[in-house]
PDB file of C-alpha atoms in Angstrom:
ATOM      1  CA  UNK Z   1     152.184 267.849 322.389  1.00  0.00           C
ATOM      2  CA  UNK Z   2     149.002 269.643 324.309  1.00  0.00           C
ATOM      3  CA  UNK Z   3     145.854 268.174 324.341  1.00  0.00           C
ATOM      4  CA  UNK Z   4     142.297 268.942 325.638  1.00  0.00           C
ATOM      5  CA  UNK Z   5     139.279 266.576 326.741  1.00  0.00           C
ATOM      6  CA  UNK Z   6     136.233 267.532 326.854  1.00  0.00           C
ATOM      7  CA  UNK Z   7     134.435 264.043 327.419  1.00  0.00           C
ATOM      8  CA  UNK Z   8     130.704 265.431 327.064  1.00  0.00           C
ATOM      9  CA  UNK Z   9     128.735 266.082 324.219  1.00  0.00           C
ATOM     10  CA  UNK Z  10     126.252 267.829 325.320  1.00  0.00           C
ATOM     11  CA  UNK Z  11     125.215 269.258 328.450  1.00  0.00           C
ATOM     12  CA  UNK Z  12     121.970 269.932 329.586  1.00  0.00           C
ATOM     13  CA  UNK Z  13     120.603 271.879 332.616  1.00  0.00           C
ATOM     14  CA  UNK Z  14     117.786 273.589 334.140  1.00  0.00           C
ATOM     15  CA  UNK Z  15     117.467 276.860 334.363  1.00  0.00           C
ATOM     16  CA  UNK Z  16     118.844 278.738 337.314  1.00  0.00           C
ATOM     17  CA  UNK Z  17     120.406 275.299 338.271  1.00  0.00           C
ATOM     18  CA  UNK Z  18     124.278 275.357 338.546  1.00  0.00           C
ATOM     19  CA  UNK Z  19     126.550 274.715 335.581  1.00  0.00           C
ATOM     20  CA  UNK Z  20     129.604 272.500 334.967  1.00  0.00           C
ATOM     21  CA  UNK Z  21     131.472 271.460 331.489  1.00  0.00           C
ATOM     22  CA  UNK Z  22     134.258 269.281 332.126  1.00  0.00           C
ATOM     23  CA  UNK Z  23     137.795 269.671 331.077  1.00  0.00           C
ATOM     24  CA  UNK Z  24     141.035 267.394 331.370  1.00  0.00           C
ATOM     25  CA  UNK Z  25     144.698 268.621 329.494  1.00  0.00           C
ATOM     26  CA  UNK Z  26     148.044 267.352 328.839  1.00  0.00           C
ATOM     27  CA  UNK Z  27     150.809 269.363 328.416  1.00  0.00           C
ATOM     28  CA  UNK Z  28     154.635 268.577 329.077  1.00  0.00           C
ATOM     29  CA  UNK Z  29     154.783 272.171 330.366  1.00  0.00           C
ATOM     30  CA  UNK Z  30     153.110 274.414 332.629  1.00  0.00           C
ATOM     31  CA  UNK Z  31     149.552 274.483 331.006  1.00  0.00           C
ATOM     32  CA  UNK Z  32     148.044 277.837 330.388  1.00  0.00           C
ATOM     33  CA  UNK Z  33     144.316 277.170 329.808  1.00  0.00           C
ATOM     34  CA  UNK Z  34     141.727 279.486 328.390  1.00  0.00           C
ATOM     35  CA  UNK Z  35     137.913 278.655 327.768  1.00  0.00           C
ATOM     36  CA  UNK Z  36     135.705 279.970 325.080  1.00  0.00           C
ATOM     37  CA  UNK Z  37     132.067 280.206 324.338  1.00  0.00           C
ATOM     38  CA  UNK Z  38     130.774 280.201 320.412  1.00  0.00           C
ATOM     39  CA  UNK Z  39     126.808 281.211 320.029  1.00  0.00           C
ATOM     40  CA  UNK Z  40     125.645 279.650 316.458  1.00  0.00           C
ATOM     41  CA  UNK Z  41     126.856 281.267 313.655  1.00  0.00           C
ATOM     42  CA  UNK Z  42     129.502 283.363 315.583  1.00  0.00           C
ATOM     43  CA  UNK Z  43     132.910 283.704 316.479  1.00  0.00           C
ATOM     44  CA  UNK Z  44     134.472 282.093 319.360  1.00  0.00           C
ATOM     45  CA  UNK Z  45     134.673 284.484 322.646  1.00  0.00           C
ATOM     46  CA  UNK Z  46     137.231 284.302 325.447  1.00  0.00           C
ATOM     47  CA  UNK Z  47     135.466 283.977 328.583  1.00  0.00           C
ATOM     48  CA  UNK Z  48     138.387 283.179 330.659  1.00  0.00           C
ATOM     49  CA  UNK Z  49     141.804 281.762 331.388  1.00  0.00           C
ATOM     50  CA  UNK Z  50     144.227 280.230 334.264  1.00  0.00           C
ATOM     51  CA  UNK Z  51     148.157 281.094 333.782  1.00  0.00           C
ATOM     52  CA  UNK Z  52     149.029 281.378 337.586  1.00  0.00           C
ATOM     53  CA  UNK Z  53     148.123 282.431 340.696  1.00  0.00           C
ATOM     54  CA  UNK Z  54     144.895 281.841 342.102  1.00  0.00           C
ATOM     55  CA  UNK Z  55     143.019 277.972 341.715  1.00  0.00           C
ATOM     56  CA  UNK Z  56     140.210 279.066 340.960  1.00  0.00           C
ATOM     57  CA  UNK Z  57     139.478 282.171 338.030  1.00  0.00           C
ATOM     58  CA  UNK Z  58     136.475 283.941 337.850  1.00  0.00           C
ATOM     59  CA  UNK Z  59     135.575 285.504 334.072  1.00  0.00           C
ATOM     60  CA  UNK Z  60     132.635 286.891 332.116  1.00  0.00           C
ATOM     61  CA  UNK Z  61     129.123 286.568 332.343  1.00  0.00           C
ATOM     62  CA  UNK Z  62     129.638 284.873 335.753  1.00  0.00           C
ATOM     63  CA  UNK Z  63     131.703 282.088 334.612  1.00  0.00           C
ATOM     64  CA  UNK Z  64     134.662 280.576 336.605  1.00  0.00           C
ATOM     65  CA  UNK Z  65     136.894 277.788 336.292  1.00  0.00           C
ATOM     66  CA  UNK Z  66     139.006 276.107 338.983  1.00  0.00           C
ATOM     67  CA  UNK Z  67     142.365 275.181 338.322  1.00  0.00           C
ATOM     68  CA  UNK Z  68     143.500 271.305 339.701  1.00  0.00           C
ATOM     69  CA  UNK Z  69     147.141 270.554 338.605  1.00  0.00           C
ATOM     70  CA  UNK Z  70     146.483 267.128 340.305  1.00  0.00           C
ATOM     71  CA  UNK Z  71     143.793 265.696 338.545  1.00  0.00           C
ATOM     72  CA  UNK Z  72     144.966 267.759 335.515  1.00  0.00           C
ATOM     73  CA  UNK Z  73     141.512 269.650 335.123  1.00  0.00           C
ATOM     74  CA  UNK Z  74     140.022 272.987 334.738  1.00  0.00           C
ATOM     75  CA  UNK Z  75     136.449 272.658 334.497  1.00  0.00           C
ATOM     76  CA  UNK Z  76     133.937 275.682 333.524  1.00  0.00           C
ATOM     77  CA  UNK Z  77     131.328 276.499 336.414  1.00  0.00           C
ATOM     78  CA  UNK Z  78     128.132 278.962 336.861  1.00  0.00           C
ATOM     79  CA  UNK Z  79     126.176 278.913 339.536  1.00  0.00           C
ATOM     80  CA  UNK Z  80     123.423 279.708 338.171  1.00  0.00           C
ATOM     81  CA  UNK Z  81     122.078 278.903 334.474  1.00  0.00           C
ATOM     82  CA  UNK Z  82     120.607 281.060 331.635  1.00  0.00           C
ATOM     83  CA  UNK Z  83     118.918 279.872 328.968  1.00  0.00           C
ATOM     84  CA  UNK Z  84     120.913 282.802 327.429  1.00  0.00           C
ATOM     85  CA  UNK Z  85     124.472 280.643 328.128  1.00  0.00           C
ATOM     86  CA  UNK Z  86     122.917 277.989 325.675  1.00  0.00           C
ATOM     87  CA  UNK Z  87     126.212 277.542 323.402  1.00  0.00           C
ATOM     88  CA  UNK Z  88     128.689 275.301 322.370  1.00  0.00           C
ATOM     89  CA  UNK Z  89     131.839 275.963 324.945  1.00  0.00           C
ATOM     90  CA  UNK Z  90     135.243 275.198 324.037  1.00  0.00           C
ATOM     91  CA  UNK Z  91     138.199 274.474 326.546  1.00  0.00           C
ATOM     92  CA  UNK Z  92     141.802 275.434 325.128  1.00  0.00           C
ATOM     93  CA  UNK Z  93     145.922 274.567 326.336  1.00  0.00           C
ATOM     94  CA  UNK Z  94     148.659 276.242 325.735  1.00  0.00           C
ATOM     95  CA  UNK Z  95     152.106 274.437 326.867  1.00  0.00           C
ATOM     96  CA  UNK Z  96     154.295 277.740 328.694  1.00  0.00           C
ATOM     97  CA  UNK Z  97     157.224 276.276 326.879  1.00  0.00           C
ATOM     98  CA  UNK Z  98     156.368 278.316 323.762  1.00  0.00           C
ATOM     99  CA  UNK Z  99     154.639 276.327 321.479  1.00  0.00           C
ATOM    100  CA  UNK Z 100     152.560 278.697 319.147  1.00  0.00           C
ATOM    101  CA  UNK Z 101     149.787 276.399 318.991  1.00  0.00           C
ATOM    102  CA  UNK Z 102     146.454 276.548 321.260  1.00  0.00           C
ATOM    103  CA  UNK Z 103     144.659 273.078 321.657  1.00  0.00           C
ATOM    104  CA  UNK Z 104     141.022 273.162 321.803  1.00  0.00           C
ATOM    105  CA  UNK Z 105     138.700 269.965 322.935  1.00  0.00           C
ATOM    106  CA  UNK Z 106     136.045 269.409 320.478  1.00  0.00           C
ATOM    107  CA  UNK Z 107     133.415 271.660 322.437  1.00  0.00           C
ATOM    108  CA  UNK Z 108     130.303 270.978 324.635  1.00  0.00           C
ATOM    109  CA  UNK Z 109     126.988 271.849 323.269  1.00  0.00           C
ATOM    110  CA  UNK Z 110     124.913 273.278 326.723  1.00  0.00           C
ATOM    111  CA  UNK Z 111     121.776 273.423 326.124  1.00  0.00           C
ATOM    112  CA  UNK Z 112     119.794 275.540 329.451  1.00  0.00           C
ATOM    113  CA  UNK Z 113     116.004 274.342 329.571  1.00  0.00           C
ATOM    114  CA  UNK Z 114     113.614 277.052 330.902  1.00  0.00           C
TER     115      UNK Z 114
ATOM    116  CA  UNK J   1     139.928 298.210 315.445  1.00  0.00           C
ATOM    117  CA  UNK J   2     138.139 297.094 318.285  1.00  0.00           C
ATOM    118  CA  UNK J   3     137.748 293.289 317.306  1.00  0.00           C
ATOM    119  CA  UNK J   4     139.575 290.903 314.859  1.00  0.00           C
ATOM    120  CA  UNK J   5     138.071 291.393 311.588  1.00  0.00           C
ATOM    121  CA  UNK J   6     137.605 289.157 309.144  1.00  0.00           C
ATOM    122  CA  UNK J   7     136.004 288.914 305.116  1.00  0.00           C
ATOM    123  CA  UNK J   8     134.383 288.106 303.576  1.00  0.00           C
ATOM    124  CA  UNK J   9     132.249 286.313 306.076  1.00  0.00           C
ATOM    125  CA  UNK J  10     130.563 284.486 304.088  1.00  0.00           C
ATOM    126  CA  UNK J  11     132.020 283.004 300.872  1.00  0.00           C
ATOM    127  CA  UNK J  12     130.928 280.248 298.049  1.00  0.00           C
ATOM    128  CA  UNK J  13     133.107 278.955 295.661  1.00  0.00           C
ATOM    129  CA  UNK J  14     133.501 276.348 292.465  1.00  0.00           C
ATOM    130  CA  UNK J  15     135.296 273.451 293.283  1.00  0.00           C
ATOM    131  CA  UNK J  16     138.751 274.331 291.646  1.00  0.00           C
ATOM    132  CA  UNK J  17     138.820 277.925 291.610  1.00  0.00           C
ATOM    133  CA  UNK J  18     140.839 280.265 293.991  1.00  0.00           C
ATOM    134  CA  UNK J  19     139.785 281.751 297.123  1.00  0.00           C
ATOM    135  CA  UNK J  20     141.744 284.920 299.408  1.00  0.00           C
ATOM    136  CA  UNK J  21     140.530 285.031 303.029  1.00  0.00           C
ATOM    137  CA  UNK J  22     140.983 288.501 304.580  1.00  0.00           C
ATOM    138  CA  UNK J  23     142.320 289.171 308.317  1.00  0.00           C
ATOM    139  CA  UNK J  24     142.554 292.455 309.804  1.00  0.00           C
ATOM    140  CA  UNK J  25     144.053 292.056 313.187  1.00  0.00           C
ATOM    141  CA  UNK J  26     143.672 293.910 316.336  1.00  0.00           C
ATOM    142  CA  UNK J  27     145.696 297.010 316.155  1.00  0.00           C
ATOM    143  CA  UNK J  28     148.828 296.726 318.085  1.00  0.00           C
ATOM    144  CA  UNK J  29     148.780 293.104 318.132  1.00  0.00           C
ATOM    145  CA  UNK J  30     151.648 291.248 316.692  1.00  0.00           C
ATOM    146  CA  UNK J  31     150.650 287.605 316.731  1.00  0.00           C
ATOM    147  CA  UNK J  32     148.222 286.343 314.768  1.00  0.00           C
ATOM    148  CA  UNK J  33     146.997 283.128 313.785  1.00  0.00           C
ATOM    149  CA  UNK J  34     144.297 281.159 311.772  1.00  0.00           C
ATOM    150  CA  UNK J  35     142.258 278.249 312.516  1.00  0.00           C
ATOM    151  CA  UNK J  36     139.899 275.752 310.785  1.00  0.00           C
ATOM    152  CA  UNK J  37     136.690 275.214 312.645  1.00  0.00           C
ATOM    153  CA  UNK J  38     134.684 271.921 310.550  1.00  0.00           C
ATOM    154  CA  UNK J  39     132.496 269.426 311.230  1.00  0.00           C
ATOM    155  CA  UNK J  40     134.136 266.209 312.427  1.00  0.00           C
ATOM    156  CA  UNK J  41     137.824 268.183 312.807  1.00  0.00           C
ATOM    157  CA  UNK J  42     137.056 270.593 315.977  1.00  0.00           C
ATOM    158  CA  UNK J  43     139.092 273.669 315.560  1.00  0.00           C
ATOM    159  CA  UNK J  44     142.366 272.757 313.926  1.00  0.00           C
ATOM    160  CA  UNK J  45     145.660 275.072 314.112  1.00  0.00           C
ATOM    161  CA  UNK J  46     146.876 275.843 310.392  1.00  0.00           C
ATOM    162  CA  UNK J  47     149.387 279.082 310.463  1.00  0.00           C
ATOM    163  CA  UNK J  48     151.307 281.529 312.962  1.00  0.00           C
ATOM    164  CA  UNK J  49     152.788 284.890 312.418  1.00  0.00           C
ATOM    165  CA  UNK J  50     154.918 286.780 315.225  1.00  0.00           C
ATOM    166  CA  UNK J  51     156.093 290.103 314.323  1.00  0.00           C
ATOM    167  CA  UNK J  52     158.771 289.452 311.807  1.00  0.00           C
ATOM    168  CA  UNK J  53     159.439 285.819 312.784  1.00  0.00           C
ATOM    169  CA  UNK J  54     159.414 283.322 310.238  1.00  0.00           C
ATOM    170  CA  UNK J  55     155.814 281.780 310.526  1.00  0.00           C
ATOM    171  CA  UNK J  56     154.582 278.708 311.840  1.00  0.00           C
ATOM    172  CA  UNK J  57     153.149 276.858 309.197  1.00  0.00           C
ATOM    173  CA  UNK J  58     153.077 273.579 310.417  1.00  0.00           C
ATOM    174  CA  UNK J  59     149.519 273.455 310.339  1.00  0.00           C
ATOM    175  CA  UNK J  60     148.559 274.122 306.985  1.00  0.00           C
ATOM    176  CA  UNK J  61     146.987 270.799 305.330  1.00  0.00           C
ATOM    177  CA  UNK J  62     148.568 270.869 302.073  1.00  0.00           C
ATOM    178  CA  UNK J  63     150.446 273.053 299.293  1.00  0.00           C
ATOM    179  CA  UNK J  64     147.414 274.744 298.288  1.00  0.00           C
ATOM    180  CA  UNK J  65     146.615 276.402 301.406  1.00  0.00           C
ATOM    181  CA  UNK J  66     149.487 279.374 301.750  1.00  0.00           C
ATOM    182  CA  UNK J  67     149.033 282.751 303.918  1.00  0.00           C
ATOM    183  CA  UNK J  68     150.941 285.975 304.071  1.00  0.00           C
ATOM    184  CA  UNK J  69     151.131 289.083 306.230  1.00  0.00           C
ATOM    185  CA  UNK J  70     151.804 291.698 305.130  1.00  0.00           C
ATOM    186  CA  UNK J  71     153.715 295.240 306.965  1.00  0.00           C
ATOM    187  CA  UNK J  72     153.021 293.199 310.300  1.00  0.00           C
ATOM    188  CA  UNK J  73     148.832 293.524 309.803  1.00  0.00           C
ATOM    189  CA  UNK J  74     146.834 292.000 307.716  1.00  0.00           C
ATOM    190  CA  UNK J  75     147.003 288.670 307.034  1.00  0.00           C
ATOM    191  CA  UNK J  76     145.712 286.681 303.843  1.00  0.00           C
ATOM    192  CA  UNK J  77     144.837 282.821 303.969  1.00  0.00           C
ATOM    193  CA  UNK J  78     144.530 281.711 299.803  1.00  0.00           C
ATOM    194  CA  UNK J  79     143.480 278.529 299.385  1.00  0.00           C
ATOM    195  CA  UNK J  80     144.354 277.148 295.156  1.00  0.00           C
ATOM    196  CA  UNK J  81     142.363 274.594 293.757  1.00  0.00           C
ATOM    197  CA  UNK J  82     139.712 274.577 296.291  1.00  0.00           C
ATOM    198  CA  UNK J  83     138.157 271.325 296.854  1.00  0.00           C
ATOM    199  CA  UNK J  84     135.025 270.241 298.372  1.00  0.00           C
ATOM    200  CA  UNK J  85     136.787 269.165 301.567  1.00  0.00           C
ATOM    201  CA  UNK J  86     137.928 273.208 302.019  1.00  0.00           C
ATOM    202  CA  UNK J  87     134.404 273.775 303.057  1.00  0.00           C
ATOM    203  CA  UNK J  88     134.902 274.909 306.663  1.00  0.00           C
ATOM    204  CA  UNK J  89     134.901 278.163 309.233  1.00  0.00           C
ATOM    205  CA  UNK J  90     138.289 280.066 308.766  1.00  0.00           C
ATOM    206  CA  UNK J  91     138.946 281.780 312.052  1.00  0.00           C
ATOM    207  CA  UNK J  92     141.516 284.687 312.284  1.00  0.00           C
ATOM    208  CA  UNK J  93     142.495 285.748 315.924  1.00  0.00           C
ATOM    209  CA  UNK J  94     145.234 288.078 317.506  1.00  0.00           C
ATOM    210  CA  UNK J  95     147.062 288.254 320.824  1.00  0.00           C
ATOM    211  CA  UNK J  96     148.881 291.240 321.888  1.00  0.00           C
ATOM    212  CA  UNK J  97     152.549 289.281 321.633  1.00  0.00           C
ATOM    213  CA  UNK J  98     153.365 285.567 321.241  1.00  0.00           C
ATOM    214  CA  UNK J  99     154.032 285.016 324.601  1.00  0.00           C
ATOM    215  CA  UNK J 100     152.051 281.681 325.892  1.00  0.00           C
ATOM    216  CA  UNK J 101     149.838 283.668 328.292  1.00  0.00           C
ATOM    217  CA  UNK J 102     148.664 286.466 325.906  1.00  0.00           C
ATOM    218  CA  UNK J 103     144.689 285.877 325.547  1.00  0.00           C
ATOM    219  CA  UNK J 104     143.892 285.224 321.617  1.00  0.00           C
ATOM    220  CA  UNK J 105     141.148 286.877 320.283  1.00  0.00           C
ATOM    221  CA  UNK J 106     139.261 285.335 317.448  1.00  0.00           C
ATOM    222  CA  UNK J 107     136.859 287.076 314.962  1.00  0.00           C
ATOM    223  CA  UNK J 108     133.722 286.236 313.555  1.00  0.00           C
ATOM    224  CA  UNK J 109     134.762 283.958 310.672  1.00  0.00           C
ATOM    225  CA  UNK J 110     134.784 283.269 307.504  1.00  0.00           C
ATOM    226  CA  UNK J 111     132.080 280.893 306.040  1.00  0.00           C
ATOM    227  CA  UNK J 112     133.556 278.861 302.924  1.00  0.00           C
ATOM    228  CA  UNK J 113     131.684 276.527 301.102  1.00  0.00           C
ATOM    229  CA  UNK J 114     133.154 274.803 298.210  1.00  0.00           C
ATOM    230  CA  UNK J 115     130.148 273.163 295.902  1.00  0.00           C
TER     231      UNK J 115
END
């Protein structure tokens, strides 16, 4: 079965200082891995995801995420903090041998201090 | 529609009455799926429809919990018996087909507490 790892809580960061939240996966497959981004009280939005191609995946709200089959990771990056990214962020697998089922980590709360 | 929508979005119920979660997909999407999101449990999977497929129900915690979708749209989570442990974020989302790559698009939610 898929799994996610997000092994931070929380994250905490300066403003205008660069941004990374951490995920690791398992999957038996070929992973297909998505992240989303849930402000309080809302919905969760895709911000981006890695099925092939290209390491490294660029998304919304300058986001990206780099792809590294060896160490099994696809961490979230920004270069540059808002206090407006302040959200809990949620990394998600899905196993390319058709299992209907996407596995979200249990979310990092980043919190951007002005 | 534009977005996954979801109602009612905010919902409070006795412990042991009924509830009916409403889904309205994305148009033109044929997967859908719901998700718990709770305190303690992160987001957990509970049901998946694909076109006329037989859903996935794997998920669903117990007998109480059933869901149905109906003419290939909208999708209804019921919940019997509700208890206080029910209390939780029901998430709806879409993808365009089942395939593993599709993005999934959730909505907004549906607040249920159970007092």
């Amino acid at each position: 079965a898929q799994s996610v790892a997000q092994p931070e809580d929380q994250v905490n960061v300066a403003e205008g200082n660069p941004l990374t939240v951490k995920c690791t996966y398992s999957v038996s497959g070929n992973p297909y891995l998505f992240w989303y981004v849930q402000y309080p009280n809302r919905g969760l939005q895709f911000l981006l995801k890695y099925i092939t191609g290209d390491n490294l995946v660029k998304g919304s709200y300058g986001f990206e995420a780099e792809f590294n089959k060896s160490q099994t990771s696809f961490h979230l990056k920004k270069p540059s903090a808002l206090v407006s990214d302040s959200a809990l962020y949620f990394c998600a697998v899905r196993d390319s041998g058709g299992n209907n089922r996407l596995a979200f980590g249990k979310g990092n709360q980043v919190v951007v201090i002005p | 529609g534009a977005g996954v929508s979801q109602s009612p979005s905010n919902k409070v119920t006795e412990k042991g009455k009924d509830v009916e979660l409403r889904c309205d997909p994305i148009s033109g999407h044929t997967a859908l799926y719901w998700y718990r999101q709770s305190l303690g449990q992160g987001l957990e999977f509970l049901i998946y429809f694909q076109g006329n497929s037989a859903p996935d129900k794997s998920g669903l915690p117990s007998d109480r919990f059933s869901a149905e979708r109906t003419g290939g749209s909208v999708s209804t989570l019921t919940i019997q018996r509700t208890q206080q442990e029910d209390s939780a974020v029901y998430l709806c989302a879409s993808s365009r087909t089942g395939l593993t790559g599709n993005t999934i698009y959730f909505g907004e939610g549906s607040w249920l507490t159970v007092v």
